[in-house]
CSV table of C-alpha atoms and ligand atoms in Angstrom, one decimal:
chain,number,residue,atom,x,y,z
A,1,MET,CA,-6.2,-33.2,9.8
A,2,TYR,CA,-2.8,-32.4,7.7
A,3,LYS,CA,-3.2,-29.4,5.4
A,4,ASN,CA,-0.7,-29.1,2.7
A,5,GLU,CA,0.4,-25.3,2.9
A,6,ASN,CA,-0.2,-24.7,-0.9
A,7,GLU,CA,-3.8,-25.8,-0.7
A,8,ASN,CA,-4.4,-22.7,1.4
A,9,GLU,CA,-2.2,-20.3,-0.2
A,10,LEU,CA,-3.4,-16.7,0.4
A,11,ARG,CA,-3.4,-14.7,-2.8
A,12,HIS,CA,-5.9,-12.1,-2.3
A,13,VAL,CA,-7.4,-10.6,0.4
A,14,ALA,CA,-10.8,-8.2,0.4
A,15,PHE,CA,-11.7,-5.9,3.0
A,16,ILE,CA,-14.8,-4.2,3.6
A,17,MET,CA,-13.9,-1.4,5.5
A,18,ASP,CA,-17.0,-0.7,7.6
A,19,GLY,CA,-17.2,1.2,11.4
A,20,ASN,CA,-15.9,4.3,10.8
A,21,GLY,CA,-19.0,6.6,11.6
A,22,ARG,CA,-19.9,4.3,15.0
A,23,TRP,CA,-16.1,4.6,16.0
A,24,ALA,CA,-16.5,8.6,15.8
A,25,LYS,CA,-20.0,8.3,17.8
A,26,LYS,CA,-19.2,6.3,20.3
A,27,ARG,CA,-16.3,8.9,21.1
A,28,GLY,CA,-18.6,12.2,20.6
A,29,PHE,CA,-16.9,13.2,17.6
A,30,PRO,CA,-18.5,13.7,14.0
A,31,ARG,CA,-18.4,10.9,11.4
A,32,THR,CA,-16.0,13.0,9.4
A,33,LEU,CA,-13.1,12.2,12.0
A,34,GLY,CA,-14.3,8.3,11.9
A,35,HIS,CA,-13.1,8.6,8.0
A,36,LYS,CA,-9.9,10.4,8.8
A,37,LYS,CA,-9.2,7.4,11.3
A,38,GLY,CA,-10.3,5.1,9.0
A,39,GLY,CA,-8.1,6.6,6.2
A,40,GLU,CA,-5.0,5.8,8.7
A,41,ALA,CA,-6.1,2.3,9.1
A,42,PHE,CA,-6.2,1.6,5.8
A,43,ARG,CA,-2.7,2.8,5.1
A,44,THR,CA,-1.8,0.7,8.3
A,45,VAL,CA,-3.4,-2.4,7.1
A,46,ALA,CA,-2.1,-1.9,3.2
A,47,ARG,CA,1.6,-1.9,5.1
A,48,ALA,CA,0.6,-5.0,7.1
A,49,CYS,CA,-0.2,-6.7,4.0
A,50,LYS,CA,2.8,-6.0,2.3
A,51,ASN,CA,5.1,-7.1,5.3
A,52,ALA,CA,3.0,-10.4,5.3
A,53,LYS,CA,3.6,-11.0,1.4
A,54,ILE,CA,-0.2,-10.9,0.7
A,55,PRO,CA,0.3,-10.2,-3.3
A,56,TYR,CA,-3.4,-8.9,-3.8
A,57,VAL,CA,-5.1,-6.7,-1.6
A,58,THR,CA,-8.1,-5.0,-2.1
A,59,PHE,CA,-10.4,-2.4,-0.2
A,60,PHE,CA,-14.0,-1.3,-0.3
A,61,ALA,CA,-13.6,2.6,0.3
A,62,PHE,CA,-16.8,3.9,-1.5
A,63,SER,CA,-20.0,1.7,-2.9
A,64,THR,CA,-22.7,2.5,-5.5
A,65,GLU,CA,-24.8,3.5,-2.5
A,66,ASN,CA,-22.9,5.5,-0.5
A,67,ILE,CA,-23.5,8.4,-2.8
A,68,LYS,CA,-27.0,8.7,-1.2
A,69,ARG,CA,-25.1,9.9,1.8
A,70,PRO,CA,-25.6,13.5,2.9
A,71,LYS,CA,-23.3,15.7,1.0
A,72,GLU,CA,-20.9,16.7,3.9
A,73,GLU,CA,-20.0,13.2,4.3
A,74,VAL,CA,-19.7,12.4,0.9
A,75,ASP,CA,-17.5,15.6,0.2
A,76,THR,CA,-15.5,14.4,3.3
A,77,LEU,CA,-15.1,10.9,1.5
A,78,PHE,CA,-14.1,12.4,-1.9
A,79,GLY,CA,-11.8,15.0,0.3
A,80,LEU,CA,-9.7,11.4,1.5
A,81,PHE,CA,-9.8,9.7,-1.4
A,82,ARG,CA,-8.0,13.0,-3.4
A,83,GLU,CA,-5.3,13.3,-0.7
A,84,TYR,CA,-4.7,9.5,-0.9
A,85,LEU,CA,-4.4,9.8,-4.8
A,86,PHE,CA,-2.3,12.9,-4.7
A,87,ASP,CA,-0.1,11.4,-2.2
A,88,ALA,CA,-0.1,7.9,-3.5
A,89,GLU,CA,3.1,9.0,-5.7
A,90,LYS,CA,5.2,8.9,-2.6
A,91,TYR,CA,4.2,5.3,-2.4
A,92,ALA,CA,5.8,4.5,-5.6
A,93,ALA,CA,8.9,3.2,-4.0
A,94,ASP,CA,6.8,1.0,-2.0
A,95,LYS,CA,6.9,-1.1,-5.9
A,96,THR,CA,2.8,-1.3,-4.9
A,97,ARG,CA,0.8,-1.3,-7.9
A,98,ILE,CA,-2.3,0.3,-7.7
A,99,LEU,CA,-5.7,-0.1,-9.2
A,100,PHE,CA,-9.4,1.8,-9.0
A,101,PRO,CA,-11.6,-0.6,-9.5
A,102,GLY,CA,-15.5,0.9,-9.9
A,103,ASP,CA,-17.0,3.5,-12.0
A,104,ARG,CA,-14.8,6.7,-11.6
A,105,SER,CA,-17.1,8.8,-13.9
A,106,ILE,CA,-18.4,10.6,-10.5
A,107,PHE,CA,-15.4,11.7,-9.6
A,108,PRO,CA,-13.6,15.3,-10.6
A,109,PRO,CA,-11.6,15.2,-13.9
A,110,ASP,CA,-8.3,16.3,-12.2
A,111,MET,CA,-8.9,12.8,-9.7
A,112,ILE,CA,-9.9,10.8,-12.5
A,113,GLN,CA,-6.4,11.8,-14.5
A,114,GLN,CA,-5.2,11.1,-11.5
A,115,MET,CA,-6.3,7.5,-11.0
A,116,ASN,CA,-5.4,6.6,-14.6
A,117,LYS,CA,-1.9,8.2,-14.2
A,118,LEU,CA,-1.4,6.2,-11.1
A,119,GLU,CA,-2.3,3.2,-12.5
A,120,ARG,CA,-0.2,3.4,-15.6
A,121,GLU,CA,2.7,4.3,-13.6
A,122,SER,CA,2.5,1.7,-11.2
A,123,ALA,CA,1.6,-1.1,-13.8
A,124,GLY,CA,5.2,-2.5,-13.8
A,125,PHE,CA,5.1,-3.3,-10.0
A,126,ASP,CA,4.6,-6.6,-9.1
A,127,GLU,CA,5.3,-7.1,-5.2
A,128,MET,CA,2.0,-6.2,-4.5
A,129,THR,CA,-1.2,-5.2,-6.1
A,130,LEU,CA,-3.6,-2.8,-4.4
A,131,SER,CA,-7.2,-2.2,-5.5
A,132,LEU,CA,-9.2,0.3,-4.2
A,133,CYS,CA,-12.6,0.1,-5.0
A,134,LEU,CA,-14.2,4.1,-5.6
A,135,ASN,CA,-17.6,4.0,-6.6
A,136,TYR,CA,-17.7,0.0,-6.5
A,137,GLY,CA,-20.6,-1.9,-6.8
A,138,GLY,CA,-20.8,-5.7,-7.8
A,139,ARG,CA,-24.2,-5.7,-9.7
A,140,ALA,CA,-22.8,-2.5,-11.6
A,141,ASP,CA,-19.5,-4.5,-12.4
A,142,ILE,CA,-21.7,-7.4,-13.5
A,143,ILE,CA,-23.7,-4.8,-16.0
A,144,GLN,CA,-20.5,-3.1,-17.5
A,145,ALA,CA,-18.8,-6.5,-18.3
A,146,ALA,CA,-22.1,-7.8,-19.8
A,147,LYS,CA,-22.5,-4.5,-21.6
A,148,LYS,CA,-18.7,-4.7,-22.9
A,149,PHE,CA,-19.1,-8.3,-23.9
A,150,GLY,CA,-22.4,-7.5,-25.9
A,151,GLN,CA,-20.2,-4.4,-27.9
A,152,LEU,CA,-17.3,-7.4,-28.5
A,153,CYS,CA,-20.1,-9.6,-30.3
A,154,ARG,CA,-21.4,-6.5,-31.9
A,155,ASP,CA,-17.7,-5.1,-33.3
A,156,LYS,CA,-15.5,-8.3,-32.8
A,157,ASP,CA,-15.7,-11.3,-33.9
A,158,LEU,CA,-17.0,-12.9,-30.3
A,159,ARG,CA,-19.9,-15.0,-30.5
A,160,PRO,CA,-22.2,-15.5,-27.4
A,161,GLU,CA,-22.2,-19.1,-27.4
A,162,ASN,CA,-18.3,-19.2,-26.6
A,163,LEU,CA,-18.6,-16.6,-23.5
A,164,ASP,CA,-17.2,-18.3,-20.4
A,165,GLU,CA,-16.2,-17.7,-17.0
A,166,LYS,CA,-12.7,-16.6,-18.2
A,167,ILE,CA,-14.0,-14.3,-20.5
A,168,PHE,CA,-16.5,-12.6,-18.4
A,169,SER,CA,-14.1,-12.2,-15.5
A,170,GLY,CA,-11.6,-10.7,-18.2
A,171,LEU,CA,-14.4,-7.7,-18.7
A,172,LEU,CA,-15.1,-7.3,-15.0
A,173,TYR,CA,-13.1,-4.0,-13.3
A,174,THR,CA,-11.0,-6.3,-11.6
A,175,LYS,CA,-9.7,-8.0,-14.6
A,176,ASP,CA,-6.2,-7.9,-13.5
A,177,ILE,CA,-6.7,-9.6,-10.3
A,178,PRO,CA,-7.4,-13.0,-9.2
A,179,ASP,CA,-10.6,-14.0,-7.4
A,180,VAL,CA,-10.9,-13.3,-3.7
A,181,ASP,CA,-9.4,-16.0,-1.2
A,182,LEU,CA,-10.3,-14.3,2.0
A,183,LEU,CA,-13.1,-11.6,2.7
A,184,ILE,CA,-12.5,-9.7,6.0
A,185,ARG,CA,-15.8,-6.9,6.7
A,186,THR,CA,-15.2,-4.9,10.1
A,187,GLY,CA,-17.8,-3.6,12.0
A,188,GLY,CA,-20.0,-6.3,13.2
A,189,GLU,CA,-22.5,-6.9,10.1
A,190,GLN,CA,-22.4,-9.6,8.1
A,191,ARG,CA,-23.5,-8.9,4.7
A,192,LEU,CA,-22.0,-8.1,1.6
A,193,SER,CA,-23.1,-4.9,0.7
A,194,ASN,CA,-22.8,-5.2,-2.8
A,195,PHE,CA,-19.1,-5.9,-3.0
A,196,LEU,CA,-17.2,-8.5,-5.2
A,197,LEU,CA,-20.5,-10.3,-6.1
A,198,TRP,CA,-18.6,-12.3,-8.7
A,199,GLN,CA,-15.2,-12.1,-7.3
A,200,LEU,CA,-16.7,-13.6,-3.9
A,201,CYS,CA,-17.4,-16.8,-5.2
A,202,TYR,CA,-15.3,-19.1,-3.3
A,203,ALA,CA,-13.8,-16.5,-0.9
A,204,GLU,CA,-13.7,-17.4,2.8
A,205,LEU,CA,-15.9,-15.0,4.8
A,206,MET,CA,-15.0,-13.6,8.3
A,207,PHE,CA,-16.4,-11.1,10.3
A,208,THR,CA,-15.5,-8.9,13.4
A,209,ASP,CA,-17.0,-6.6,15.6
A,210,THR,CA,-14.1,-4.5,15.7
A,211,LEU,CA,-14.7,-0.9,14.4
A,212,TRP,CA,-12.6,-0.4,11.2
A,213,PRO,CA,-10.3,2.7,12.5
A,214,ASP,CA,-9.6,0.1,15.1
A,215,PHE,CA,-8.6,-2.8,13.0
A,216,GLY,CA,-4.5,-3.3,12.9
A,217,GLU,CA,-1.7,-5.5,12.1
A,218,LYS,CA,-2.4,-8.0,14.8
A,219,ASP,CA,-5.9,-8.5,13.8
A,220,LEU,CA,-5.1,-9.0,10.2
A,221,LEU,CA,-2.2,-11.6,11.0
A,222,ASN,CA,-5.1,-13.2,13.5
A,223,PHE,CA,-7.4,-13.7,10.5
A,224,VAL,CA,-4.6,-14.8,8.5
A,225,ASN,CA,-4.3,-17.7,10.7
A,226,ILE,CA,-7.7,-18.5,11.0
A,227,TYR,CA,-7.6,-18.8,7.2
A,228,LYS,CA,-4.8,-21.3,6.8
A,229,THR,CA,-6.6,-23.4,9.3
A,230,ARG,CA,-10.1,-23.9,6.7
A,231,ASP,CA,-10.8,-26.3,4.7
A,232,ARG,CA,-10.9,-25.0,1.1
A,233,ARG,CA,-12.7,-27.8,-0.6
A,234,PHE,CA,-14.4,-26.1,-3.8
A,235,GLY,CA,-17.6,-28.5,-3.8
A,236,GLU,CA,-15.0,-31.4,-4.1
A,237,ILE,CA,-14.5,-34.1,-1.3
A,238,LYS,CA,-11.2,-33.8,0.2
Z,1,IPE,C1,-17.5,2.6,6.2
Z,1,IPE,O1,-17.7,3.1,7.5
Z,1,IPE,C2,-16.8,3.6,5.4
Z,1,IPE,C3,-17.6,4.2,4.1
Z,1,IPE,C4,-18.9,3.4,3.9
Z,1,IPE,C5,-17.4,4.7,3.3
Z,1,IPE,P1,-19.1,3.6,7.9
Z,1,IPE,O2,-19.4,5.1,7.6
Z,1,IPE,O3,-20.3,2.9,6.9
Z,1,IPE,O4,-19.3,3.7,9.4
Z,1,IPE,P2,-20.7,3.2,9.7
Z,1,IPE,O5,-21.3,1.9,9.5
Z,1,IPE,O6,-21.8,4.1,9.8
Z,1,IPE,O7,-20.5,2.8,11.4
Z,2,IPE,C1,-20.5,-1.2,2.9
Z,2,IPE,O1,-20.1,-0.4,4.1
Z,2,IPE,C2,-19.3,0.1,1.9
Z,2,IPE,C3,-18.1,0.5,2.3
Z,2,IPE,C4,-17.0,0.2,3.2
Z,2,IPE,C5,-17.2,1.0,1.3
Z,2,IPE,P1,-21.9,0.0,4.0
Z,2,IPE,O2,-22.1,0.8,5.6
Z,2,IPE,O3,-22.3,1.1,3.0
Z,2,IPE,O4,-22.4,-0.9,3.9
Z,2,IPE,P2,-24.4,-1.2,4.7
Z,2,IPE,O5,-25.2,0.1,4.4
Z,2,IPE,O6,-24.2,-1.5,6.3
Z,2,IPE,O7,-25.0,-2.3,4.2
Z,3,MG,MG1,-21.3,1.0,7.6
């Protein structure tokens, strides 16, 4: 069947970057090395998305549940996030807008400051918006938005009966970005693990056994091509 390209426009791709630990284990390395390799894959894939002219790209780097992992692993991950944050200024030349959806209050003050600074200073870039989800949970996101809405009703002139999807979307951590068109999860598991529950509402879901450190530009382009063949009906008859 002929497909109109515009119907399958790809505005927003999100990644659940899973499989770093298994990648390392398979090779007899510590899990921490898997995360380091995962960080490299993240940079490669972010660049590939830019080359493919995808305007919104989102990566799940640390869930609200991941804090329950052993301290050594959490410390390694925070160290990698720190490296990225203080390196990211280098990427300003990239004209990429950077956002950090999630509850950043668990991070050290200098990291929080740097996240705020990068968001502020990159706000004018519009070639690509890269969201790195740190201490992000889909349910936590919905709860914080509901709390905000309650406060707005109490303190401003919003009314509960006026709440609609647009207003609610605007209160989520992802308020500045459109809903996800394509979700890619590496590492073989077929679940959402509390990622973007609201924003994935009509996303096309794709899963691969490839472990995140092995995922690259070729894999991305392969999924983008599959996406173009999908028939997105949004509940209608087309
Ligand atoms: C994904 O890789 C990275 C994070 C969750 C931070 P994992 O660490 O979950 O790797 P596996 O699933 O154990 O292989
Ligand atoms: C999801 O991976 C979280 C991230 C990729 C950041 P997990 O490895 O934490 O998910 P589960 O535990 O397999 O569901
Ligand atoms: Mg995992």
